Structures are given as structure tokens and as C-alpha cells.
Short mmCIF file of C-alpha atoms and ligand atoms in Angstrom, two decimals:
data_model
loop_
_atom_site.label_atom_id
_atom_site.label_comp_id
_atom_site.label_asym_id
_atom_site.label_seq_id
_atom_site.Cartn_x
_atom_site.Cartn_y
_atom_site.Cartn_z
CA UNK A 1 -66.16 29.72 -31.21
CA UNK A 2 -68.73 27.60 -29.33
CA UNK A 3 -68.41 24.34 -27.67
CA UNK A 4 -70.79 21.46 -27.26
CA UNK A 5 -70.18 18.93 -24.62
CA UNK A 6 -70.93 15.33 -24.29
CA UNK A 7 -70.18 13.75 -20.98
CA UNK A 8 -69.25 10.26 -19.76
CA UNK A 9 -67.78 9.29 -16.59
CA UNK A 10 -64.19 8.96 -17.83
CA UNK A 11 -64.57 10.83 -21.05
CA UNK A 12 -65.74 14.09 -22.62
CA UNK A 13 -66.32 15.13 -26.15
CA UNK A 14 -65.82 18.74 -27.10
CA UNK A 15 -67.20 19.82 -30.38
CA UNK A 16 -65.27 22.94 -31.59
CA UNK A 17 -66.56 25.46 -33.90
CA UNK A 18 -65.64 28.44 -35.95
CA UNK A 19 -62.09 29.91 -36.32
CA UNK A 20 -59.52 28.77 -33.72
CA UNK A 21 -56.79 31.34 -33.64
CA UNK A 22 -54.84 33.25 -30.94
CA UNK A 23 -57.91 35.39 -30.21
CA UNK A 24 -59.98 32.40 -29.12
CA UNK A 25 -57.13 30.33 -27.52
CA UNK A 26 -58.05 31.59 -24.04
CA UNK A 27 -61.55 30.73 -24.35
CA UNK A 28 -60.74 27.35 -25.67
CA UNK A 29 -58.36 26.61 -22.70
CA UNK A 30 -60.74 27.87 -20.15
CA UNK A 31 -63.26 25.25 -21.32
CA UNK A 32 -60.89 22.35 -21.73
CA UNK A 33 -58.87 22.93 -18.61
CA UNK A 34 -61.19 21.52 -15.95
CA UNK A 35 -61.52 18.38 -17.94
CA UNK A 36 -57.81 17.83 -18.02
CA UNK A 37 -57.76 17.07 -14.22
CA UNK A 38 -59.94 14.07 -14.20
CA UNK A 39 -60.83 12.77 -17.67
CA UNK A 40 -59.22 9.68 -18.97
CA UNK A 41 -60.01 10.69 -22.55
CA UNK A 42 -60.67 14.07 -24.11
CA UNK A 43 -62.04 14.27 -27.62
CA UNK A 44 -61.83 17.33 -29.46
CA UNK A 45 -64.08 17.30 -32.69
CA UNK A 46 -63.29 19.52 -35.67
CA UNK A 47 -66.31 19.01 -37.97
CA UNK A 48 -67.28 22.63 -37.59
CA UNK A 49 -63.91 24.35 -37.38
CA UNK A 50 -63.02 26.69 -40.16
CA UNK A 51 -59.35 27.45 -39.17
CA UNK A 52 -56.63 26.60 -36.81
CA UNK A 53 -53.55 28.80 -36.25
CA UNK A 54 -50.27 27.89 -34.79
CA UNK A 55 -51.02 29.27 -31.30
CA UNK A 56 -53.94 26.95 -31.15
CA UNK A 57 -51.98 24.13 -32.45
CA UNK A 58 -49.35 24.64 -29.61
CA UNK A 59 -52.24 24.96 -27.08
CA UNK A 60 -53.57 21.57 -28.28
CA UNK A 61 -50.08 20.17 -27.89
CA UNK A 62 -49.89 21.35 -24.17
CA UNK A 63 -53.31 19.85 -23.66
CA UNK A 64 -52.14 16.49 -25.06
CA UNK A 65 -48.95 16.77 -22.77
CA UNK A 66 -51.04 17.53 -19.73
CA UNK A 67 -53.32 14.51 -20.46
CA UNK A 68 -50.32 12.35 -21.18
CA UNK A 69 -48.77 13.03 -17.45
CA UNK A 70 -51.87 11.62 -16.11
CA UNK A 71 -51.68 8.62 -18.68
CA UNK A 72 -54.93 10.16 -20.19
CA UNK A 73 -55.42 10.42 -23.91
CA UNK A 74 -56.16 13.29 -26.29
CA UNK A 75 -58.31 12.30 -29.30
CA UNK A 76 -59.10 14.34 -32.55
CA UNK A 77 -62.00 13.48 -34.76
CA UNK A 78 -63.48 14.92 -37.93
CA UNK A 79 -60.10 16.77 -38.90
CA UNK A 80 -61.19 18.20 -42.23
CA UNK A 81 -59.13 17.14 -45.11
CA UNK A 82 -58.78 20.72 -46.12
CA UNK A 83 -60.06 23.77 -44.36
CA UNK A 84 -61.52 26.83 -46.22
CA UNK A 85 -57.78 28.06 -45.80
CA UNK A 86 -56.86 25.25 -48.01
CA UNK A 87 -55.06 23.62 -45.32
CA UNK A 88 -54.84 19.85 -44.72
CA UNK A 89 -55.36 19.81 -41.05
CA UNK A 90 -54.02 16.39 -40.09
CA UNK A 91 -50.93 17.20 -42.12
CA UNK A 92 -50.54 20.52 -40.54
CA UNK A 93 -50.79 18.89 -37.05
CA UNK A 94 -48.29 16.36 -38.07
CA UNK A 95 -46.01 19.24 -39.23
CA UNK A 96 -46.18 21.12 -35.87
CA UNK A 97 -45.61 17.75 -34.06
CA UNK A 98 -49.08 17.39 -32.59
CA UNK A 99 -49.86 14.05 -34.12
CA UNK A 100 -46.85 11.98 -34.65
CA UNK A 101 -45.70 8.34 -34.24
CA UNK A 102 -45.23 7.93 -30.47
CA UNK A 103 -47.24 10.95 -29.58
CA UNK A 104 -50.29 9.94 -27.53
CA UNK A 105 -52.92 12.00 -29.57
CA UNK A 106 -55.08 9.83 -31.73
CA UNK A 107 -56.79 10.83 -34.82
CA UNK A 108 -60.37 9.48 -35.92
CA UNK A 109 -62.36 10.08 -39.07
CA UNK A 110 -65.63 10.60 -37.16
CA UNK A 111 -66.64 11.54 -33.66
CA UNK A 112 -68.60 8.25 -33.48
CA UNK A 113 -65.51 6.12 -34.19
CA UNK A 114 -63.52 7.99 -31.48
CA UNK A 115 -66.35 7.43 -28.89
CA UNK A 116 -66.50 3.74 -29.82
CA UNK A 117 -62.61 3.61 -29.44
CA UNK A 118 -62.97 5.22 -25.98
CA UNK A 119 -65.73 2.77 -24.99
CA UNK A 120 -63.54 0.01 -25.91
CA UNK A 121 -60.63 1.17 -23.95
CA UNK A 122 -62.96 1.68 -20.88
CA UNK A 123 -64.33 -1.97 -21.13
CA UNK A 124 -60.97 -3.25 -21.68
CA UNK A 125 -59.62 -1.43 -18.53
CA UNK A 126 -62.43 -2.62 -16.49
CA UNK A 127 -61.78 -6.25 -17.56
CA UNK A 128 -58.04 -6.10 -16.53
CA UNK A 129 -58.91 -4.25 -13.25
CA UNK A 130 -61.53 -7.06 -12.50
CA UNK A 131 -58.85 -9.62 -13.27
CA UNK A 132 -56.27 -8.01 -11.03
CA UNK A 133 -58.87 -7.72 -8.22
CA UNK A 134 -59.69 -11.45 -8.51
CA UNK A 135 -56.02 -12.31 -8.74
CA UNK A 136 -55.30 -10.54 -5.47
CA UNK A 137 -58.10 -12.45 -3.82
CA UNK A 138 -57.19 -15.82 -5.45
CA UNK A 139 -53.81 -15.26 -3.69
CA UNK A 140 -55.61 -15.70 -0.35
CA UNK A 141 -56.80 -19.13 -1.50
CA UNK A 142 -54.72 -22.19 -0.38
CA UNK A 143 -55.32 -23.97 -3.64
CA UNK A 144 -53.96 -21.14 -5.78
CA UNK A 145 -51.00 -20.39 -3.67
CA UNK A 146 -48.48 -22.36 -5.73
CA UNK A 147 -49.37 -20.30 -8.95
CA UNK A 148 -47.29 -17.60 -10.07
CA UNK A 149 -48.73 -14.01 -10.27
CA UNK A 150 -49.27 -14.30 -14.06
CA UNK A 151 -50.92 -17.84 -13.83
CA UNK A 152 -53.06 -16.52 -11.11
CA UNK A 153 -54.14 -13.50 -13.26
CA UNK A 154 -54.71 -15.88 -16.26
CA UNK A 155 -56.89 -18.07 -13.88
CA UNK A 156 -58.77 -15.05 -12.44
CA UNK A 157 -59.74 -14.02 -15.90
CA UNK A 158 -61.80 -17.18 -16.34
CA UNK A 159 -63.49 -16.88 -12.90
CA UNK A 160 -66.83 -15.41 -12.76
CA UNK A 161 -68.10 -13.87 -9.55
CA UNK A 162 -71.60 -14.82 -8.31
CA UNK A 163 -73.59 -13.83 -5.33
CA UNK A 164 -75.92 -16.26 -3.53
CA UNK A 165 -78.57 -15.35 -1.03
CA UNK A 166 -78.82 -17.28 2.09
CA UNK A 167 -80.80 -20.52 1.53
CA UNK A 168 -80.13 -20.51 -2.19
CA UNK A 169 -79.04 -23.91 -3.70
CA UNK A 170 -75.80 -23.58 -5.65
CA UNK A 171 -75.44 -27.28 -6.54
CA UNK A 172 -78.00 -30.00 -6.71
CA UNK A 173 -76.98 -33.53 -5.88
CA UNK A 174 -77.47 -36.07 -8.94
CA UNK A 175 -77.19 -33.24 -11.61
CA UNK A 176 -74.34 -33.06 -14.18
CA UNK A 177 -71.97 -30.23 -13.01
CA UNK A 178 -69.52 -28.12 -15.04
CA UNK A 179 -68.57 -25.54 -12.56
CA UNK A 180 -66.02 -25.34 -9.74
CA UNK A 181 -66.49 -22.79 -6.91
CA UNK A 182 -64.28 -21.12 -4.56
CA UNK A 183 -65.90 -19.14 -1.58
CA UNK A 184 -64.73 -15.61 -1.55
CA UNK A 185 -67.22 -14.64 1.24
CA UNK A 186 -69.76 -16.29 3.38
CA UNK A 187 -70.46 -20.06 4.13
CA UNK A 188 -72.12 -22.94 2.33
CA UNK A 189 -73.54 -26.17 3.74
CA UNK A 190 -72.76 -29.55 2.00
CA UNK A 191 -75.80 -31.87 2.29
CA UNK A 192 -76.35 -35.47 1.23
CA UNK A 193 -79.55 -37.40 0.44
CA UNK A 194 -79.55 -40.30 2.68
CA UNK A 195 -82.80 -42.36 2.23
CA UNK A 196 -84.84 -39.28 1.21
CA UNK A 197 -83.58 -37.00 3.95
CA UNK A 198 -80.88 -34.32 3.51
CA UNK A 199 -78.17 -34.88 5.83
CA UNK A 200 -75.48 -32.18 6.54
CA UNK A 201 -72.01 -33.32 5.71
CA UNK A 202 -69.81 -30.38 5.99
CA UNK A 203 -69.79 -26.65 6.20
CA UNK A 204 -67.24 -24.73 4.00
CA UNK A 205 -66.12 -21.25 4.46
CA UNK A 206 -64.10 -18.41 2.86
CA UNK A 207 -61.19 -19.62 0.93
CA UNK A 208 -62.50 -23.31 0.69
CA UNK A 209 -63.79 -24.73 -2.60
CA UNK A 210 -66.50 -27.04 -3.69
CA UNK A 211 -68.00 -28.57 -7.05
CA UNK A 212 -64.60 -30.04 -7.91
CA UNK A 213 -65.89 -33.67 -7.81
CA UNK A 214 -68.13 -33.38 -10.67
CA UNK A 215 -65.98 -30.85 -12.55
CA UNK A 216 -62.75 -32.97 -12.19
CA UNK A 217 -64.11 -36.47 -12.73
CA UNK A 218 -66.96 -36.08 -14.98
CA UNK A 219 -69.25 -37.80 -12.47
CA UNK A 220 -72.71 -36.15 -11.45
CA UNK A 221 -72.86 -33.84 -8.27
CA UNK A 222 -72.21 -36.04 -5.31
CA UNK A 223 -73.98 -33.68 -2.92
CA UNK A 224 -76.17 -30.76 -2.62
CA UNK A 225 -74.62 -27.38 -1.66
CA UNK A 226 -76.64 -24.58 -0.08
CA UNK A 227 -75.56 -21.03 0.74
CA UNK A 228 -75.69 -21.00 4.60
CA UNK A 229 -75.20 -17.21 4.58
CA UNK A 230 -75.32 -14.52 1.88
CA UNK A 231 -72.26 -15.53 0.01
CA UNK A 232 -70.04 -14.63 -2.90
CA UNK A 233 -68.33 -17.21 -5.05
CA UNK A 234 -65.69 -17.28 -7.82
CA UNK A 235 -66.90 -19.88 -10.40
CA UNK A 236 -64.78 -21.50 -12.98
CA UNK A 237 -65.84 -23.99 -15.85
CA UNK A 238 -64.10 -27.12 -17.13
CA UNK A 239 -62.19 -25.17 -19.93
CA UNK A 240 -61.14 -22.30 -17.45
CA UNK A 241 -59.91 -24.97 -14.95
CA UNK A 242 -58.05 -27.00 -17.70
CA UNK A 243 -56.01 -23.86 -18.17
CA UNK A 244 -55.06 -23.78 -14.61
CA UNK A 245 -54.17 -27.38 -14.50
CA UNK A 246 -52.14 -27.18 -17.61
CA UNK A 247 -50.14 -24.30 -16.19
CA UNK A 248 -49.75 -25.90 -12.82
CA UNK A 249 -50.27 -29.76 -12.66
CA UNK A 250 -49.42 -29.59 -8.90
CA UNK A 251 -52.86 -28.09 -8.11
CA UNK A 252 -54.41 -31.34 -9.49
CA UNK A 253 -52.36 -33.24 -6.75
CA UNK A 254 -53.63 -30.96 -4.03
CA UNK A 255 -57.21 -31.21 -5.16
CA UNK A 256 -57.03 -34.96 -5.56
CA UNK A 257 -55.94 -35.15 -1.86
CA UNK A 258 -58.79 -33.04 -0.64
CA UNK A 259 -61.11 -34.84 -2.97
CA UNK A 260 -60.12 -38.29 -1.48
CA UNK A 261 -60.74 -37.05 2.03
CA UNK A 262 -64.23 -35.67 0.90
CA UNK A 263 -65.04 -38.84 -0.84
CA UNK A 264 -64.07 -40.80 2.25
CA UNK A 265 -66.22 -38.49 4.43
CA UNK A 266 -69.27 -38.95 2.08
CA UNK A 267 -68.69 -42.77 2.13
CA UNK A 268 -68.89 -42.68 5.86
CA UNK A 269 -72.50 -40.87 5.29
CA UNK A 270 -73.63 -43.22 2.64
CA UNK A 271 -72.24 -46.48 1.57
CA UNK A 272 -72.89 -46.11 -2.15
CA UNK A 273 -70.47 -43.28 -2.76
CA UNK A 274 -67.40 -45.26 -3.40
CA UNK A 275 -69.44 -47.41 -5.60
CA UNK A 276 -70.54 -44.37 -7.61
CA UNK A 277 -66.83 -43.59 -8.19
CA UNK A 278 -66.06 -47.19 -8.72
CA UNK A 279 -63.20 -46.85 -6.27
CA UNK A 280 -61.46 -48.63 -3.37
CA UNK A 281 -60.94 -47.26 0.00
CA UNK A 282 -58.44 -44.96 1.64
CA UNK A 283 -54.76 -44.96 0.47
CA UNK A 284 -55.62 -45.92 -3.07
CA UNK A 285 -58.42 -43.49 -3.38
CA UNK A 286 -56.20 -40.20 -3.72
CA UNK A 287 -54.07 -42.01 -6.66
CA UNK A 288 -57.13 -43.26 -8.36
CA UNK A 289 -58.69 -39.91 -8.23
CA UNK A 290 -55.52 -38.14 -9.50
CA UNK A 291 -55.49 -40.77 -12.47
CA UNK A 292 -59.06 -40.01 -13.19
CA UNK A 293 -58.44 -36.23 -13.24
CA UNK A 294 -55.62 -36.44 -15.46
CA UNK A 295 -57.34 -38.58 -17.95
CA UNK A 296 -60.55 -36.59 -17.88
CA UNK A 297 -58.41 -33.52 -18.49
CA UNK A 298 -56.09 -35.14 -21.01
CA UNK A 299 -52.99 -34.20 -18.82
P1 CMP B 1 -69.54 -32.05 -6.53
O1 CMP B 1 -69.68 -33.46 -6.52
O2 CMP B 1 -69.07 -31.52 -7.90
O3 CMP B 1 -70.80 -31.22 -6.12
C1 CMP B 1 -71.09 -31.33 -4.59
C2 CMP B 1 -69.86 -31.00 -3.94
O4 CMP B 1 -69.89 -31.05 -2.51
C3 CMP B 1 -68.60 -31.80 -4.14
O5 CMP B 1 -68.36 -31.63 -5.62
C4 CMP B 1 -67.74 -31.30 -3.29
O6 CMP B 1 -67.14 -30.18 -3.43
C5 CMP B 1 -68.67 -31.00 -2.08
N1 CMP B 1 -68.48 -32.08 -1.02
C6 CMP B 1 -68.96 -33.45 -1.13
N2 CMP B 1 -68.52 -34.15 0.14
C7 CMP B 1 -67.75 -33.23 0.77
C8 CMP B 1 -67.22 -33.38 2.08
N3 CMP B 1 -67.25 -34.55 2.75
N4 CMP B 1 -66.66 -32.11 2.59
C9 CMP B 1 -66.62 -31.02 1.97
N5 CMP B 1 -67.23 -30.90 0.66
C10 CMP B 1 -67.78 -31.85 0.16
#
């Protein structure tokens, strides 16, 4: 019996050969055993197997159980329909309880399909893990505190993480905008064009957000935003934000309050900003902005 191995990080495929019987069981176990401690997926390919006896079938069951204890999965591929011995291996595995409903071992026609399935599971797990990591971090952000854990996880799934080097422009005043940013690490500078010169309006840091004005009202970007340090952002687009607002309309109320304060600060920097939004001043501003957000998002 010889074995060929293909290694990935989380998975290994072992191509079994020859007759698997009590005489080769030890050899098989010695090769597979080290893989049981770390791998999340162990694929055993039977393309070149001539026979399997009951000793090996039980050994395979133990292997499956050891993997299951660690939440890892055993996969079989290329189980021959019938061995030279005339035995249907999948049915035989079913009979000895190795492959049955509720059992974690899975059967694939070909090694490639097993490898593909493993690849998909690994990608899926990475996606879930990323969403969970983001969800944890979103909890530290004031705006998302009212969201439940599941709402936060759903929101996190539509956030994409971006890195910006110090000095890089993230938003350019006057351009249309379709992204909203939350600062995960670092700081940004908000600058307003006043008569040809860029004037600093505000500096925002970890946990604060920007880009909400264009995203939430449909107006062009009201200011330029530059990374003041190397910085990491979570970015969400209109469709993603719509999901957050539908699940939690209170977020729109909080944002419209901050939006009103910022618009006010901008209008102090340049007179034409309230004109741009076609809005009056102070107290009416927040309500007007909230109305605008609700209508733009169809809430
Ligand atoms: P938006 O207009 O989409 O793009 C530029 C962003 O700069 C804007 O959204 C706000 O998020 C941000 N911004 C504008 N004015 C201020 C301000 N006074 N304080 C903080 N951030 C601001």
C-alpha cells in the first residue's frame, strides 16, 4: 500500500493504493495519524484501491470519529462502484456504519470534487470569520451600538476593509459618492475648498465616520477627506447601508443629528453649503436632513 499526499494549509488528500486489510492497517494509521491533529479536512481517495476489509473499515470509522471530535471532516473520494472482489464499497461502508445519515464522513465521485468542496468550505469559513471580526469591531463604534449582535453581523458582512496610506485622498469634494466610511484605526482630515484653498474643517479619529452626507442624501461630496495617518477604514455602499437602516431606523436619527452639526460647521466655513442642501439653519436642519435620508432610502 502506498500513499501520495497533497497538502494545503487546512486539508490533506491521501491517495490510497492496493489492498487495505488488517496487514496494512497499521501502516495506514501511521500515515494518517499525524494529520488527525491539525487538519480540518482529510480526504482519502480510493481510486487505486483493490480491496478493503472490515479491520480497515473500522479503522476508517475511528479516523472519522477522531476528526469529528475536533469538528474536522473526513471525506472519501473515488469509492469504486465495485472492487475486484465484487464489492460495492460505498454500500459496504454504509453497512459497517462508516457513511450514514448524520455521520460526518462525506463521499465524492472524484478527488477533484472533494477538493473543490473543501475549498468552498474554507472560503465560507473565512467569510464568516471576517464578518465576526468586523462585527466585534463595529461594537466599539457608537453609531452601531444600538444594533443587536445579529444586525451587527449582517452589517459587518457588507462592510469592506480598506487601508489608506498617510496623505492619500479618500474622498474628493464635488464628486458623487456612494460609500460611507467608519475609521477603524488612524485619523483623517476633512478639508473644504474655500476660494481655491483647502481649509481644514475637522479631524476625525477611530470610531468616527465620514462620507455620510453624499451617501445618505444623494448630494455630491461636501468636502475632501485625506488620511492624516496610515489608516484602516470600513466602507459600506448605499445598498449595504440601506440594510442597516431598514433593520434599525434609529441609526438614521443618530446620523441626521451628527449630519446637522457637521453641515452647520461647514456652513460656518463657507456660506454656500446650506444653499447646496437647500436647507434652513440650526433647529430645522436635523429634521430636514432626516426627512431627506428617509425619502432617499425609501424608508
Ligand atoms: P460627504 O459629503 O459624503 O463627503 C465628505 C465628508 O466630510 C462628509 O460626507 C462628512 O462625512 C465629512 N464632513 C463634512 N463636514 C464635516 C464636519 N464639519 N465635521 C466632520 N466631518 C465633516
